[in-house]
Amino acid sequence: MKPFWELTFDADGDVHAGQRDALTRDVAGAGLTDLVLFAHGWNNDRSMATRLYDRFFAPFPKLIGGADGVRVGYVGVLWPSMRFTDEPIPDFPSQGAAATAATVPDGLDRDTRHALNAVFPGHVMTVARIAELLEKRPDSRSRLEEFASLVRQLTEAPTGGTAARFAADVDHDGASGAVPTMLTADPVQVYERFTNALAEAGDARPELFGGGLKRLWNGAREMLRQASYYGMKRRAGTVGQLGLGPVLGLLARSSPTVRAHLIGHSFGGRLMSFALRGLPEGVGSVKSLTLLQGAFSHYAFAERLPWATDRGGVL
């Protein structure tokens, strides 16, 4: 699968300038007719994402065959997303027992702590305190409430920034409408619901057994997991609109005849969709958008919402 380029973005949508410049320069000189760009979902490991791209793009040359005048290039978009490392990944071999252990002494396995620190920079002490509380599991409502406050600090959009507007799927009266209820409701009630849901789902880990408030730490850990996904959802929109959209504009300027095809998996689908909103005015080079298990509401594309006809989806 050649020619292939990587395009890396940070959490604010800033692109790796060297990769961007190489892409625009090389595409212009490669005689391409089409460029296929793929954005991964929650994979935060670069090697895992590139393996996904290798497997997905491998059949393309044979499928294209000898189509007259068609020459295709490929781009793998890399952005700072994450997963909890105790989650199994379909079709990928285990990364080792330590990475898949459900229960570890510090309450969060080492790789998950590292991932949280990497994708939420500037919150090392917050992550450390979260891990400490999950390890000790104090039988205390005040400590459970502290945990909820720490999770909000970890995942909330910076005050005064623009990131909050990328978390919603539908138009809201103010950015606060995009914040999920689990981050604003009574934390003990939220933990109770998550704890019960884990039990109903057949999660038989030893730490699920017990009574009182201590058992709610299972729900607290699940709340952290869900909140991190909320942060990734917002980030996908940010990277798409503020990062990839403008890069597509540069490509259209340097290679005006090259047709761009966008593919996104999970939150990568959200990233690619928001990239369309970030296209500079007049750019018409994007010819297709493919969403694979898109991890956001289809109402994002609605012109009118069924329950509020005066509003529509954010896209």
PDB file of N, CA, C and O in Angstrom, residues 5 47 71 80 164 174 187 199 205 231 259 284 289:
ATOM      1  N   TRP A   5       1.287   8.047   3.766  1.00  0.00           N
ATOM      2  CA  TRP A   5       1.774   9.106   4.653  1.00  0.00           C
ATOM      3  C   TRP A   5       1.043   9.034   5.989  1.00  0.00           C
ATOM      4  O   TRP A   5      -0.106   8.592   6.056  1.00  0.00           O
ATOM      5  N   SER A  47       1.424   2.040  16.912  1.00  0.00           N
ATOM      6  CA  SER A  47       1.644   0.802  16.166  1.00  0.00           C
ATOM      7  C   SER A  47       0.336   0.064  15.918  1.00  0.00           C
ATOM      8  O   SER A  47       0.136  -0.547  14.862  1.00  0.00           O
ATOM      9  N   ARG A  71      -4.635   6.472  -9.931  1.00  0.00           N
ATOM     10  CA  ARG A  71      -3.475   6.258  -9.059  1.00  0.00           C
ATOM     11  C   ARG A  71      -3.840   6.774  -7.667  1.00  0.00           C
ATOM     12  O   ARG A  71      -4.182   7.949  -7.503  1.00  0.00           O
ATOM     13  N   PRO A  80      -4.613  11.867  19.400  1.00  0.00           N
ATOM     14  CA  PRO A  80      -4.444  11.355  20.768  1.00  0.00           C
ATOM     15  C   PRO A  80      -5.746  10.889  21.405  1.00  0.00           C
ATOM     16  O   PRO A  80      -6.404  11.602  22.144  1.00  0.00           O
ATOM     17  N   ALA A 164     -15.337  23.027  24.053  1.00  0.00           N
ATOM     18  CA  ALA A 164     -16.634  22.569  24.536  1.00  0.00           C
ATOM     19  C   ALA A 164     -17.650  22.433  23.413  1.00  0.00           C
ATOM     20  O   ALA A 164     -18.531  21.572  23.455  1.00  0.00           O
ATOM     21  N   GLY A 174     -26.116  26.998  24.506  1.00  0.00           N
ATOM     22  CA  GLY A 174     -24.941  27.083  25.367  1.00  0.00           C
ATOM     23  C   GLY A 174     -24.210  25.757  25.414  1.00  0.00           C
ATOM     24  O   GLY A 174     -24.786  24.695  25.213  1.00  0.00           O
ATOM     25  N   PRO A 187     -23.154  12.073  42.428  1.00  0.00           N
ATOM     26  CA  PRO A 187     -22.212  11.012  42.071  1.00  0.00           C
ATOM     27  C   PRO A 187     -22.550   9.658  42.664  1.00  0.00           C
ATOM     28  O   PRO A 187     -22.339   8.628  42.013  1.00  0.00           O
ATOM     29  N   ALA A 199     -22.791  -5.511  37.337  1.00  0.00           N
ATOM     30  CA  ALA A 199     -23.239  -6.795  37.879  1.00  0.00           C
ATOM     31  C   ALA A 199     -24.196  -7.487  36.913  1.00  0.00           C
ATOM     32  O   ALA A 199     -24.103  -8.704  36.680  1.00  0.00           O
ATOM     33  N   ARG A 205     -15.759  -9.929  38.633  1.00  0.00           N
ATOM     34  CA  ARG A 205     -14.482  -9.652  39.289  1.00  0.00           C
ATOM     35  C   ARG A 205     -14.677  -9.617  40.804  1.00  0.00           C
ATOM     36  O   ARG A 205     -15.700  -9.143  41.298  1.00  0.00           O
ATOM     37  N   GLY A 231     -14.469  12.731  26.768  1.00  0.00           N
ATOM     38  CA  GLY A 231     -13.360  13.604  26.400  1.00  0.00           C
ATOM     39  C   GLY A 231     -12.841  13.306  25.006  1.00  0.00           C
ATOM     40  O   GLY A 231     -12.512  14.222  24.238  1.00  0.00           O
ATOM     41  N   ARG A 259      -8.812  13.837  -5.839  1.00  0.00           N
ATOM     42  CA  ARG A 259     -10.062  13.610  -5.114  1.00  0.00           C
ATOM     43  C   ARG A 259      -9.756  12.983  -3.762  1.00  0.00           C
ATOM     44  O   ARG A 259      -9.036  11.996  -3.683  1.00  0.00           O
ATOM     45  N   GLY A 284     -13.842  21.877  -2.775  1.00  0.00           N
ATOM     46  CA  GLY A 284     -14.760  20.820  -3.214  1.00  0.00           C
ATOM     47  C   GLY A 284     -14.057  19.536  -3.560  1.00  0.00           C
ATOM     48  O   GLY A 284     -14.561  18.731  -4.341  1.00  0.00           O
ATOM     49  N   LEU A 289     -17.334  10.224   1.957  1.00  0.00           N
ATOM     50  CA  LEU A 289     -17.141  10.079   3.400  1.00  0.00           C
ATOM     51  C   LEU A 289     -17.750   8.747   3.808  1.00  0.00           C
ATOM     52  O   LEU A 289     -18.926   8.492   3.568  1.00  0.00           O
TER      53      LEU A 289
END
